[in-house]
Every structure is written in structure tokens, then in C-alpha cells.
mmCIF file of C-alpha atoms and ligand atoms in Angstrom:
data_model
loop_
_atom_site.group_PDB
_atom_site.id
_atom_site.type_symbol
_atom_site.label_atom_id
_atom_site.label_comp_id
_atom_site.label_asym_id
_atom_site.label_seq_id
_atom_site.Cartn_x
_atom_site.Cartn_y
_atom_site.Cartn_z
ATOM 1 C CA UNK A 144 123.800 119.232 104.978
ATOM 2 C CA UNK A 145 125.420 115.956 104.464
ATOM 3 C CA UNK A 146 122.571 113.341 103.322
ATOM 4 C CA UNK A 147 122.858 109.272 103.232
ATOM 5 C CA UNK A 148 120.067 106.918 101.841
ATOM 6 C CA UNK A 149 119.854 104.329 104.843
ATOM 7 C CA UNK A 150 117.279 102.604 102.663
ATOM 8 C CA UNK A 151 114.806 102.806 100.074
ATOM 9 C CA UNK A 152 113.844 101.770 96.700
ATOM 10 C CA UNK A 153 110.078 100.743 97.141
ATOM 11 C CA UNK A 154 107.515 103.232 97.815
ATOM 12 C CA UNK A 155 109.054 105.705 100.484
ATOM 13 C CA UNK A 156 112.780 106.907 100.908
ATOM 14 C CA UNK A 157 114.529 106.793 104.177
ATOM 15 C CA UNK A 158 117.688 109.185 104.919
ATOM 16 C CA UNK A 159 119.951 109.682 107.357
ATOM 17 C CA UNK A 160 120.268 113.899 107.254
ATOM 18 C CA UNK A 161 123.765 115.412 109.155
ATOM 19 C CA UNK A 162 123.420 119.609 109.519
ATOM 20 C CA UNK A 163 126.469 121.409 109.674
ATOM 21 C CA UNK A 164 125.240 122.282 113.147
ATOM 22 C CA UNK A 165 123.064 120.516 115.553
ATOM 23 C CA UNK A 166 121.609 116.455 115.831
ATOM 24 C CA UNK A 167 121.418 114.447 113.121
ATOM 25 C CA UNK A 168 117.931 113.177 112.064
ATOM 26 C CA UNK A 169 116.547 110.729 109.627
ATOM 27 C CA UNK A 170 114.029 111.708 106.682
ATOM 28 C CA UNK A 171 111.036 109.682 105.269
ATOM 29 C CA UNK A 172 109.550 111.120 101.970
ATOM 30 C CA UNK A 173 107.322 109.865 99.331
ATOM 31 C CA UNK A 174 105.744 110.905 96.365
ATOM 32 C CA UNK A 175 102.552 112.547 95.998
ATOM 33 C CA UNK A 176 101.247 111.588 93.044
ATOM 34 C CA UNK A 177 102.870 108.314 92.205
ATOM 35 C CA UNK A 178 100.972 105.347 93.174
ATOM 36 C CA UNK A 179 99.711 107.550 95.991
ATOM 37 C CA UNK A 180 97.405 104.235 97.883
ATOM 38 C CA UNK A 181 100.661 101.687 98.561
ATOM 39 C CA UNK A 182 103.108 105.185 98.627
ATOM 40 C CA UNK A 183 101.524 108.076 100.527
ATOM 41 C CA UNK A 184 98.548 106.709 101.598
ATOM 42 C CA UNK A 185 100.590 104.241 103.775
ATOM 43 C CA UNK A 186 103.290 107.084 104.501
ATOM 44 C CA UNK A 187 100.792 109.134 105.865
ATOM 45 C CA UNK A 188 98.878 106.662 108.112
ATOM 46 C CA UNK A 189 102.103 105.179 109.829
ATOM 47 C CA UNK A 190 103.543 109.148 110.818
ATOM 48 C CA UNK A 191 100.204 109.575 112.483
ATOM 49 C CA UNK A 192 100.615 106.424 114.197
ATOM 50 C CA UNK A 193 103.915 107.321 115.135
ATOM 51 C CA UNK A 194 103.269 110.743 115.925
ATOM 52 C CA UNK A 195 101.042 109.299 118.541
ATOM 53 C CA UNK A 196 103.071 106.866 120.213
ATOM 54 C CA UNK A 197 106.391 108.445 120.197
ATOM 55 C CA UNK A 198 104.041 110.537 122.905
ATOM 56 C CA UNK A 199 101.948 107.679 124.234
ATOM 57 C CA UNK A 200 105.142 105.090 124.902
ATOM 58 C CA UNK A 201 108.080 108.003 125.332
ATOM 59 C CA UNK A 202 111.432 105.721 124.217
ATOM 60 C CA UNK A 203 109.500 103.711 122.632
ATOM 61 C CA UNK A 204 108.761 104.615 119.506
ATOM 62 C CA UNK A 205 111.010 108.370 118.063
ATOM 63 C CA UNK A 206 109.882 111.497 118.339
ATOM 64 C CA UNK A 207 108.381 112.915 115.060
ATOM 65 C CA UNK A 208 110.233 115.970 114.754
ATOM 66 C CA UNK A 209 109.196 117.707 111.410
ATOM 67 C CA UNK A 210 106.948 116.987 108.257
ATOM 68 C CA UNK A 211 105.517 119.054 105.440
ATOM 69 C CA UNK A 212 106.211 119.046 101.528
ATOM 70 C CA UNK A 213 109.765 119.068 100.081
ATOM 71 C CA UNK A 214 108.323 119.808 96.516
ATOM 72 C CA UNK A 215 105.132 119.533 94.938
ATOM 73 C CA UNK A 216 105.554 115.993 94.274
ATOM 74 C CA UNK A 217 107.380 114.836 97.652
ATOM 75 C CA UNK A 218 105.918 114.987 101.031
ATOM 76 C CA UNK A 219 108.516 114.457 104.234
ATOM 77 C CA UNK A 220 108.504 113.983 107.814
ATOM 78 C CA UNK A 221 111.788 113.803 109.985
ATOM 79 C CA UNK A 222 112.043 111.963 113.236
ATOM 80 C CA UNK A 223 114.531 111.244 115.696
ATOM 81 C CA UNK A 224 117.856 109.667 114.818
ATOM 82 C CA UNK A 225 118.627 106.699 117.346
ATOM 83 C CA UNK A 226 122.591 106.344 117.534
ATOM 84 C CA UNK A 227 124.419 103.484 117.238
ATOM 85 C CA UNK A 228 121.578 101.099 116.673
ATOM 86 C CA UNK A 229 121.212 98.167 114.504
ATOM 87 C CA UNK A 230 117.782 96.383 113.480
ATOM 88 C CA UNK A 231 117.180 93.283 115.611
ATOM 89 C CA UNK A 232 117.518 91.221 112.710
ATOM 90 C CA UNK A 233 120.750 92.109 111.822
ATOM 91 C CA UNK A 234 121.945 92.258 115.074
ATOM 92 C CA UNK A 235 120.887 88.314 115.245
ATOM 93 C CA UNK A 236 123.103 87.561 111.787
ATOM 94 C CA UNK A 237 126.362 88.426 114.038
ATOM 95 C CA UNK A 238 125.852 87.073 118.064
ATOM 96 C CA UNK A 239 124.531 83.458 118.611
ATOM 97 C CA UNK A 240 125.250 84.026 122.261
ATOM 98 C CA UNK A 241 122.735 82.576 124.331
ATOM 99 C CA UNK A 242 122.882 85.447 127.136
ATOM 100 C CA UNK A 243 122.663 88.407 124.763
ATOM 101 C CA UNK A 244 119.785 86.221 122.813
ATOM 102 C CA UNK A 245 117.923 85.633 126.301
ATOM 103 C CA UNK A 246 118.107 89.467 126.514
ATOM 104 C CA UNK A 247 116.765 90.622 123.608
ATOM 105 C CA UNK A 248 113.595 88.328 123.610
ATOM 106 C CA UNK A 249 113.243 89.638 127.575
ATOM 107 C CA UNK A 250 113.504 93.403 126.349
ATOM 108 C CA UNK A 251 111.399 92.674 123.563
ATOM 109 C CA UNK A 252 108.679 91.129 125.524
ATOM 110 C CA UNK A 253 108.731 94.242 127.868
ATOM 111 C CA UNK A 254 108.288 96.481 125.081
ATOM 112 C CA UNK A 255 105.334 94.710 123.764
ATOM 113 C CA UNK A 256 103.660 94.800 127.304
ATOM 114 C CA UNK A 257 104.540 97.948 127.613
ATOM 115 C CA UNK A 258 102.351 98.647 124.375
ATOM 116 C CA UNK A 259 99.856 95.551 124.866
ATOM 117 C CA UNK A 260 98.633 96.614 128.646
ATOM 118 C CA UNK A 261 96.014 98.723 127.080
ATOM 119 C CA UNK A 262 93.366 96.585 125.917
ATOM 120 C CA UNK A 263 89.865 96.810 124.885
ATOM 121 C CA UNK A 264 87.314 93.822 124.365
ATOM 122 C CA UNK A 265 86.443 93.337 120.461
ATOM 123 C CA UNK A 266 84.009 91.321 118.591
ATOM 124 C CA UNK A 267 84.992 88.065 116.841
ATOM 125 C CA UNK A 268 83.539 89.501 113.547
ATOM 126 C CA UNK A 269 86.929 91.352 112.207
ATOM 127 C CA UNK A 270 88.476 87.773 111.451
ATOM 128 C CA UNK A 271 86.065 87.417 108.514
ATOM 129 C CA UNK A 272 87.008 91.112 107.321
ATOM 130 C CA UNK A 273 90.516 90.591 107.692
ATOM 131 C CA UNK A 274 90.372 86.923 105.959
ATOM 132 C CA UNK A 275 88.407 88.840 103.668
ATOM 133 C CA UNK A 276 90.941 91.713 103.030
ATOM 134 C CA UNK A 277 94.557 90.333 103.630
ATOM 135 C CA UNK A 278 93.730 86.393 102.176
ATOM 136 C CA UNK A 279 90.902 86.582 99.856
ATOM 137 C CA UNK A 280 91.400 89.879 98.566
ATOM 138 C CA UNK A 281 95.387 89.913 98.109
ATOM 139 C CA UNK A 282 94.957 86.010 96.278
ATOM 140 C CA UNK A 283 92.503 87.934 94.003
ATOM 141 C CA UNK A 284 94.936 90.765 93.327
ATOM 142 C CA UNK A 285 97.813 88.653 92.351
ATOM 143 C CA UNK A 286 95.551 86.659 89.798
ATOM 144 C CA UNK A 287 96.115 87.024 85.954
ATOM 145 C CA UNK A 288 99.422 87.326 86.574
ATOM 146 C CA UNK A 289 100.357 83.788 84.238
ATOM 147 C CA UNK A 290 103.042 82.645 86.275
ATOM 148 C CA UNK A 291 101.102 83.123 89.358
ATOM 149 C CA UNK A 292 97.624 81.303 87.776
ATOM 150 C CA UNK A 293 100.029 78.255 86.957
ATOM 151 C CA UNK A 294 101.144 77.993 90.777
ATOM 152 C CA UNK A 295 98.031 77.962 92.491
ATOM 153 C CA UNK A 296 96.227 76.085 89.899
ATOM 154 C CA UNK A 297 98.610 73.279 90.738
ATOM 155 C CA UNK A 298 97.438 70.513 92.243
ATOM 156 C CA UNK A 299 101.414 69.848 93.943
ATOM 157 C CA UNK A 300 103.950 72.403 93.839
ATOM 158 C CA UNK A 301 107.316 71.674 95.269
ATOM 159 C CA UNK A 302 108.713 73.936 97.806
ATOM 160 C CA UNK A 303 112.769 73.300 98.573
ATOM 161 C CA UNK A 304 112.023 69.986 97.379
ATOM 162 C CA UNK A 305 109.213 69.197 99.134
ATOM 163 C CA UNK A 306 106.041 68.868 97.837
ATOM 164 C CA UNK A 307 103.233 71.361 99.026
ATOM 165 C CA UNK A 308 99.181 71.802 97.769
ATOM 166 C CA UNK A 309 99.369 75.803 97.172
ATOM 167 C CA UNK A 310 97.698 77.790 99.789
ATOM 168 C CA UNK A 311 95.017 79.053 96.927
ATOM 169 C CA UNK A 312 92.925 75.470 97.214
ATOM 170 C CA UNK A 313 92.730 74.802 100.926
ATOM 171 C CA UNK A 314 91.495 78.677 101.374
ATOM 172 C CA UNK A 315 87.721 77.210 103.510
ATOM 173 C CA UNK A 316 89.813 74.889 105.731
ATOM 174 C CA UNK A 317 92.655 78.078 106.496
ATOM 175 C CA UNK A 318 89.614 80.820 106.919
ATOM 176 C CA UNK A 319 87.918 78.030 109.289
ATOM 177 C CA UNK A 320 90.913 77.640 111.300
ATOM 178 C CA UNK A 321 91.648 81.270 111.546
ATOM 179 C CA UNK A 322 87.362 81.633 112.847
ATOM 180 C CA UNK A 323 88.127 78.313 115.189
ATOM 181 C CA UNK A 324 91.013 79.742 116.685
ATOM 182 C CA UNK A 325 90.237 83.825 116.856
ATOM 183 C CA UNK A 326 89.549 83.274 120.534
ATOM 184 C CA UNK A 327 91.193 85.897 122.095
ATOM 185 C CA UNK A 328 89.863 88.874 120.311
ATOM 186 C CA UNK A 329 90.780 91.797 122.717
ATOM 187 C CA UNK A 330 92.652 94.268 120.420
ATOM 188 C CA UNK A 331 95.486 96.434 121.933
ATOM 189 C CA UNK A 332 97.826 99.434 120.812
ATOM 190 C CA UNK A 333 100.028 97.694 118.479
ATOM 191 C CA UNK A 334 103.331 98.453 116.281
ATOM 192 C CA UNK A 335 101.520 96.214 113.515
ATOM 193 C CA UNK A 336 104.248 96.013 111.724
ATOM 194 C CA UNK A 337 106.505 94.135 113.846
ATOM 195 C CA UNK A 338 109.466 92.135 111.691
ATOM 196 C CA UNK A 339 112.780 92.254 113.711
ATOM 197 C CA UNK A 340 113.993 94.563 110.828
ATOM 198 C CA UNK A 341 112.056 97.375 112.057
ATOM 199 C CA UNK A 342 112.810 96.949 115.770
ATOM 200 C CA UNK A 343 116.767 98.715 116.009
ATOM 201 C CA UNK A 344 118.668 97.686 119.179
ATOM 202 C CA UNK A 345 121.408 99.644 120.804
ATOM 203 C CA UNK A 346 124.037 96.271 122.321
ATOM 204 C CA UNK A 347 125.792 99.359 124.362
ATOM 205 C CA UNK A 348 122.812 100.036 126.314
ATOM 206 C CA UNK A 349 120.228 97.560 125.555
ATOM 207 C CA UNK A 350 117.591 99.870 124.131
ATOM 208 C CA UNK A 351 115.063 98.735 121.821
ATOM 209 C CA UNK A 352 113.287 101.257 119.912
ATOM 210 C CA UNK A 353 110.265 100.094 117.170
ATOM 211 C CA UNK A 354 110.318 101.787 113.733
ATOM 212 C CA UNK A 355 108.371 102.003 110.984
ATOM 213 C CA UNK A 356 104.744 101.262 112.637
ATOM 214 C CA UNK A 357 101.752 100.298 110.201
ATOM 215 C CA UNK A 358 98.093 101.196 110.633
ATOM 216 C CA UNK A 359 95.871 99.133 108.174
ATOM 217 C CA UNK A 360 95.926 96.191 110.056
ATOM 218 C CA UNK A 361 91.891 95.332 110.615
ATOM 219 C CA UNK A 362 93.094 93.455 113.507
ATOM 220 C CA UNK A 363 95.248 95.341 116.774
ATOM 221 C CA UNK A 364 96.005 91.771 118.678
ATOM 222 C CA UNK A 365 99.281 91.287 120.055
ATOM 223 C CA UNK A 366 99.308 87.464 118.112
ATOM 224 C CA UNK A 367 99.282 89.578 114.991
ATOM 225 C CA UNK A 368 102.481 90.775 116.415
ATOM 226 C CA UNK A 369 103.641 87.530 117.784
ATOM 227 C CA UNK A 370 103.309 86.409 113.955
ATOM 228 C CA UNK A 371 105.107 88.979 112.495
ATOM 229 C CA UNK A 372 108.454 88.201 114.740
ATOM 230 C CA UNK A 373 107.450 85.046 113.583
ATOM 231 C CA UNK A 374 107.339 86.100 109.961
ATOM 232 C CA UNK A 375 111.416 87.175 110.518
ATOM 233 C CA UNK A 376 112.590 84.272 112.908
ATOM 234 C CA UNK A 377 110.775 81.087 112.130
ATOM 235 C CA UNK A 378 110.048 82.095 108.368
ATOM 236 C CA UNK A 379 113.707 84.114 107.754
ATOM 237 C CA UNK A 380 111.800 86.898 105.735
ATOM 238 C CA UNK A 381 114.376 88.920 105.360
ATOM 239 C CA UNK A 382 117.237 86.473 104.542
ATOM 240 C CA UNK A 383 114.754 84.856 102.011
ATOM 241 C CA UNK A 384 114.151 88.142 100.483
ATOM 242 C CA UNK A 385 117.715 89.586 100.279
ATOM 243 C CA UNK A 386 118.239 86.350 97.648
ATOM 244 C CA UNK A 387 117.362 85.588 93.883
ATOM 245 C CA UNK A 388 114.675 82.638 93.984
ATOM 246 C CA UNK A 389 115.042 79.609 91.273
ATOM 247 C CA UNK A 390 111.406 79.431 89.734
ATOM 248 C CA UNK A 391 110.897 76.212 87.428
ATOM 249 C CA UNK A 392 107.459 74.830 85.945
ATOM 250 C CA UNK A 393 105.847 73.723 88.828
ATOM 251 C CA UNK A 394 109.130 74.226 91.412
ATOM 252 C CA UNK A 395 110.032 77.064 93.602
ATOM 253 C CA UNK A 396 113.731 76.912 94.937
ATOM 254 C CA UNK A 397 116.164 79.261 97.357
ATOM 255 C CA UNK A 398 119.133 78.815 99.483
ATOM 256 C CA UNK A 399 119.686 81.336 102.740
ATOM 257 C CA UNK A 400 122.904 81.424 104.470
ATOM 258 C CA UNK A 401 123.020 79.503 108.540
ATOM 259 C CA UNK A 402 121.519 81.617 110.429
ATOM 260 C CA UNK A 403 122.510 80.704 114.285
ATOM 261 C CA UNK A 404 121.519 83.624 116.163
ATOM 262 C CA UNK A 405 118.226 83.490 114.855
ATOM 263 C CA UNK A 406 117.431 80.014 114.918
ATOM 264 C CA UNK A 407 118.139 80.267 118.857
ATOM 265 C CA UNK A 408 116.362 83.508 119.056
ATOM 266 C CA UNK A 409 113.610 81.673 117.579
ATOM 267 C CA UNK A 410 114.142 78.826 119.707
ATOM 268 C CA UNK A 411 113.776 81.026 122.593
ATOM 269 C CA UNK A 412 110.651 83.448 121.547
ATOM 270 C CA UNK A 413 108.335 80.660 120.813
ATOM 271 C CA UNK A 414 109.363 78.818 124.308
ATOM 272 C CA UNK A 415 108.839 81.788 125.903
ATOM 273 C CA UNK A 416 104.938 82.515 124.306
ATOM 274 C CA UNK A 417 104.045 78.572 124.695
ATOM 275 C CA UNK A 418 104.284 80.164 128.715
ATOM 276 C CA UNK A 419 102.314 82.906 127.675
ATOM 277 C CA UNK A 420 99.549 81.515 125.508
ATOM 278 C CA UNK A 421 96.657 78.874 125.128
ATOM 279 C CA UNK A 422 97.171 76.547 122.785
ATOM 280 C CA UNK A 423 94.198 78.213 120.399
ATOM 281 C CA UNK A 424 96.619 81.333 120.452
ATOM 282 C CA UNK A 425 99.862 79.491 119.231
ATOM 283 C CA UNK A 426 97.789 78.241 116.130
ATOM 284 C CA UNK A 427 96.170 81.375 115.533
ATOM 285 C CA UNK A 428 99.802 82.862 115.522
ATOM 286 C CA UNK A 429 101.165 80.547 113.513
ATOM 287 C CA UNK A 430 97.863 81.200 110.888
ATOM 288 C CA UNK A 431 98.136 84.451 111.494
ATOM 289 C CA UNK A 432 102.652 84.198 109.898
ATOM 290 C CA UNK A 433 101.352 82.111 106.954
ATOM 291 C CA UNK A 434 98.394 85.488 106.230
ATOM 292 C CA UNK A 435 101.786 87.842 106.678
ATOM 293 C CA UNK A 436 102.735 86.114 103.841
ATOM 294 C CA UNK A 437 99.660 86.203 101.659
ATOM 295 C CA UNK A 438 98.962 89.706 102.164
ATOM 296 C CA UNK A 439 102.581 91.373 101.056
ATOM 297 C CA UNK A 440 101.743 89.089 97.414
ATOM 298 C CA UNK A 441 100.745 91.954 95.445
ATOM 299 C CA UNK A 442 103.510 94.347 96.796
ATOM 300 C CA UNK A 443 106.188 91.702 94.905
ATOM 301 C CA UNK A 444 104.568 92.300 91.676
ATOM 302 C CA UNK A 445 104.157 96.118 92.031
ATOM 303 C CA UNK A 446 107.498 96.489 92.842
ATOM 304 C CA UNK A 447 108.721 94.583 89.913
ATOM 305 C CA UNK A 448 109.397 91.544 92.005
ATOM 306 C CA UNK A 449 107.256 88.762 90.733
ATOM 307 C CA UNK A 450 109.679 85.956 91.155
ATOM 308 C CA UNK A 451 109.618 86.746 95.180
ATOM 309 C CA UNK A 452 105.292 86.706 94.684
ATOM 310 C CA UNK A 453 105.793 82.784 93.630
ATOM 311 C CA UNK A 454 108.380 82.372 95.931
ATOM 312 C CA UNK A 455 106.615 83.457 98.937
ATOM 313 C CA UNK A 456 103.517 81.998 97.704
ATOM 314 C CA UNK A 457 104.846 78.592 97.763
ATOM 315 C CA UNK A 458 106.397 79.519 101.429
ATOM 316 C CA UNK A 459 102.985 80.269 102.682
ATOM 317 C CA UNK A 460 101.643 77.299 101.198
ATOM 318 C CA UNK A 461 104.385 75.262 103.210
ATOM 319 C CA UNK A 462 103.418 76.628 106.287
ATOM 320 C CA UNK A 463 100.180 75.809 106.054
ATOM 321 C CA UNK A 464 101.458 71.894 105.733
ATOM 322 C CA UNK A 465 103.170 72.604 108.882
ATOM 323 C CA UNK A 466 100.230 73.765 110.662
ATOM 324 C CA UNK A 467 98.074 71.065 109.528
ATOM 325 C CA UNK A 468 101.022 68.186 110.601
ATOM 326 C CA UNK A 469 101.247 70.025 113.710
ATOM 327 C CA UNK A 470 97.621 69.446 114.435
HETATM 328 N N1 ATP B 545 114.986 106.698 113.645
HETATM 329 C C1 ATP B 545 115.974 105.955 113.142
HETATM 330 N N2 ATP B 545 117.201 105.950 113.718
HETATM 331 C C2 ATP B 545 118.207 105.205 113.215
HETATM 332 N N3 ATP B 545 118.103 104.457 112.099
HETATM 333 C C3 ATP B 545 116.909 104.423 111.476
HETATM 334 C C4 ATP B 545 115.781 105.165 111.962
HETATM 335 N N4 ATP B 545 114.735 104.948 111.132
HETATM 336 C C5 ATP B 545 115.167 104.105 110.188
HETATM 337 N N5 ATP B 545 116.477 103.777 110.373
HETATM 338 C C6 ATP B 545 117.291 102.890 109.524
HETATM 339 O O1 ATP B 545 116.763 102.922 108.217
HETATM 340 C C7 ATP B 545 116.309 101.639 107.804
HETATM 341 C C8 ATP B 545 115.001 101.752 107.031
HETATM 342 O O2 ATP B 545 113.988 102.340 107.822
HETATM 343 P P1 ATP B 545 112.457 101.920 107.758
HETATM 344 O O3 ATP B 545 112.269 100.562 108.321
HETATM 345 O O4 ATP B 545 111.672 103.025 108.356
HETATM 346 O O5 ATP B 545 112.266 101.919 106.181
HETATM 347 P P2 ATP B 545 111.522 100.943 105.185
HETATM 348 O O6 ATP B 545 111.475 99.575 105.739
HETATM 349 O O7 ATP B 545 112.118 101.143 103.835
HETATM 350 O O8 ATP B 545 110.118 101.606 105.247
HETATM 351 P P3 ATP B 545 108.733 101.104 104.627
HETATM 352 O O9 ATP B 545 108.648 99.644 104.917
HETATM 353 O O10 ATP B 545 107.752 101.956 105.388
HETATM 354 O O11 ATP B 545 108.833 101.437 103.173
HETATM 355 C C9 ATP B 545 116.167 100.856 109.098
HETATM 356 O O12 ATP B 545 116.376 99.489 108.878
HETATM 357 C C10 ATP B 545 117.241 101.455 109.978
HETATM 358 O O13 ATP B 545 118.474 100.827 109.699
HETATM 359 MG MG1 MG B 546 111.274 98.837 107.625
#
């Protein structure tokens, strides 16, 4: 059977798998006894997820085909290949055209209300947990690390040149936002992991499938997903983290290519949930990007990359300037 890596590297292994005869499929594995929490743990909790959904939302989500154990020390599950796709994300790096763009955010929206029309009233409570867990928690993690202690002891760091207070000493006035503005607590059926990197398109028929959904979220609101499109299109995750960040004393710097397809299809999302949402929603979303960014900090370091922890560190702590200005 012919085997490709489509991508890989961190914790889990993705494959695209050709047999001699019949469809091709793709492959997840991971080990079982390395670093089995942020590696299996994780592996296991999004199959289940999608296991459920590829059911729950047929088309939306593909069908889990296969899983078991490959060796003692690998566990696998196979799901549906979806041909001819490409993520979102990359799809955005080569069409700035504004029809195309204007269809993409409309078939994006549909999936999410397709997945969001199930709701359920929740308490306002979780906030504090997930302040707790994904703010609080992941700060704590990344602490001891000495580059890390000297940016957010700072009293100024500078950010592409501009200078930013880090994130780390304005944590009561972000967690009293995030309480102010947690008004709309009804949790839903979410992807909860929802960067335009694991949302594949098909242009030939306009098919938009989610991959790679996440369970340990704390919080199943659609902003949380709102943020994380966010987290790709108004932040440029991915561009920012396919780079080599210049770290100095105090100074975090990094250059991205233009990006026009995703400026306008960022352009055109947020227009499009400023018709959807209160204002208390759009903050909360826009708090809710700057956690994203907080809460993948200790990943960096784990995975060797602890130039990307200051980096992003020093992103989030630009955002929340933003915020505040935007006030
Ligand atoms: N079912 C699929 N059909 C077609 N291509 C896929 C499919 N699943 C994944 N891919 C391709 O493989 C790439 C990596 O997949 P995925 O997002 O699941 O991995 P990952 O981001 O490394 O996972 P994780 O974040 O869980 O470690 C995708 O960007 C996509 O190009
Ligand atoms: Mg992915």
C-alpha cells in the first residue's frame, strides 16, 4: 500500500494510505506511551468526537472508518479521505476574489449553524474554570522557563515595534472582561477546534468538510469558534507560525508574507458576525482569540519551539492593547 505523510511532526501522525485496490483513506496514529496526556490522550478524545459527528452532521465531519493498535506502542484510526480538497487557509493564500471569498464565509456560516442549532442553556460559572484552566493555568505552565520569566516580568515589551505591557500583568482586568462579557452562555455542539487549517474546501464543488475536532474545550459556545477563525484570519496563526521569529532582550520581531485573500476574508467574516452578534459577544470573541493564544503556550515549549512561546506571547499581549483601544 502506497503511504504519504500529509502532516505530522508534533504529537500525532497524519497519512494519506493508497491500497492496491479500493478508496484511499487517511491514517491518524500516535504513540502510546510517549507523552501519552498532549499525544493520546488528545488523539483519543477528538476520534470520539468525530466518531460522533461524522454520524450526527453526515458531510460534515468524515466518516471514521477503522481504529485499533498498529503496534504496541502506536494506536490508529482511519477515516475518510476527502478528494481534491485544500484547507481553507490555504485555499485563501491563492484567490483574493471577492465572489469566491463571499462564498466561503456563506458556506462556512451554514456549516456552523448547521452544528450550532442544537443548543442547551449553561451557567455563567465555566468562564472562571476556563480562565482558570486555559489563562491562569497555561501562564503557570510556561513559567521557569528564563526567557519566558524575562518577557512577562517586563514592564514594556515591544511587539513589531510597538510597544505592548505583556498579557501576564493585566491578567484581573482580562479575567474581568471575559466574566463582564460571558453573556451568552448557551453552549452548543461545536468543532472546538476551528482554525481555517482544519476546515478543507473542495473549489470544484464547494464542499466544506471540518477536520481535526477537539474536545477539552470547558466551554462549547459558538464565539469560542468565532475566535478561533479569528485566531487564523485576523491573527494569521498559521502564516506567523510557518516563520522563524527574531527574539531580542526585551523585543519580539516577525515578518509574514501579504496575505490578500485573507485580509478580505477577514474583512468579510467579522462584517458578517457584527450582523449576527451583540456587541458583548464581539468582545468576548475577540477575548476569547487573545485566550487561543495563551492556552497553545506550553505546546511551543514541549515541542521544542520556545522561540514561537515568546513570540505568541507578545502577540497575545498585543491583542489585548487592541481590545482595550477598541473599548
Ligand atoms: N480526511 C481528510 N481528507 C483529506 N485530507 C486530509 C484529511 N484529514 C487530514 N487531511 C490533510 O492532512 C492535514 C493534517 O491533518 P490534521 O489537521 O488532522 O492534522 P494535525 O493538524 O497535524 O493534527 P493535530 O492538530 O490533531 O495534531 C490537513 O491539513 C489536510 O491537508
Ligand atoms: Mg490540523
Amino acid at each position: 500500500m502506497k503511504k504519504t505523510k500529509l502532516k505530522g511532526g508534533s504529537l500525532s501522525q497524519v497519512w494519506l494510505m493508497e491500497p492496491d485496490m479500493g478508496h484511499p483513506f487517511v491514517r491518524k496514529q500516535v504513540s502510546l506511551t510517549k507523552n501519552r496526556e498532549y499525544g493520546f490522550q488528545r488523539w483519543y478524545s477528538q476520534l470520539k468526537r468525530q466518531e460522533r459527528y461524522a454520524k450526527m452532521f453526515p458531510g460534515i465531519f468524515p466518516d471514521v472508518l477503522d481504529y485499533g493498535v498498529l503496534s504496541d506502542s502506536i494506536a490508529y484510526f482511519d477515516m475518510e479521505y476527502i478528494a481534491n480538497s485544500i484547507t481553507v487557509h490555504d485555499h485563501l493564500l491563492v484567490t483574493d476574489d471577492s465572489k469566491v471569498i463571499d462564498g466561503i464565509v456563506e458556506m462556512l456560516f451554514i456549516t456552523f449553524d448547521t452544528m450550532h442549532q442544537h443548543s442547551w442553556k449553561c451557567a455563567r460559572n465555566p468562564i472562571e474554570l476556563y480562565f482558570h484552566e486555559e489563562v491562569t493555568t497555561k501562564l503557570n505552565d510556561c513559567q521557569g522557563h528564563p526567557d519566558f520569566d524575562k518577557f512577562a516580568n517586563a514592564d514594556y515589551i515591544i511587539f513589531n515595534g510597538i510597544e505592548v505591557k505583556p498579557i501576564t500583568k493585566q491578567l484581573e482586568k482580562f479575567k474581568r472582561y471575559m466574566v463582564e462579557y460571558f453573556t451568552l452562555t448557551d453552549q452548543t455542539f461545536t468543532h472546538g477546534n476551528s482554525t481555517l487549517e482544519n476546515i478543507l474546501y473542495v473549489p470544484s464543488t464547494k464542499k466544506m468538510v471540518f477536520i481535526d475536532p477537539y474536545e477539552e474545550n470547558i466551554i462549547d459556545s459558538p464565539l469560542c469558534e468565532y475566535s478561533q477563525v479569528y485566531q487564523s484570519a485576523n491573527s494569521k496563526y498559521e502564516l506567523y507560525n510557518a516563520e522563524i521569529p527574531v527574539i531580542g532582550d526585551h523585543t519580539v520581531e516577525m515578518e509574514i508574507p501579504d496575505a490578500p485573500g485573507l485580509e478580505l476574508f477577514n474583512l468579510k467574516f467579522r462584517r458578517e458576525l457584527n450582523n449576527r452578534l451583540r456587541q458583548d459577544d464581539m468582545r468576548l470573541v475577540d477575548l476569547l482569540e487573545i485566550s487561543q493564544f495563551i492556552r497553545m503556550l506550553p505546546f511551543k515549549v514541549q515541542s521544542g519551539n520556545a522561540d514561537m512561546m515568546i513570540f505568541f506571547f507578545a502577540h497575545a499581549s498585543n491583542l489585548f492593547r487592541v481590545f482595550e483601544e477598541r473599548l
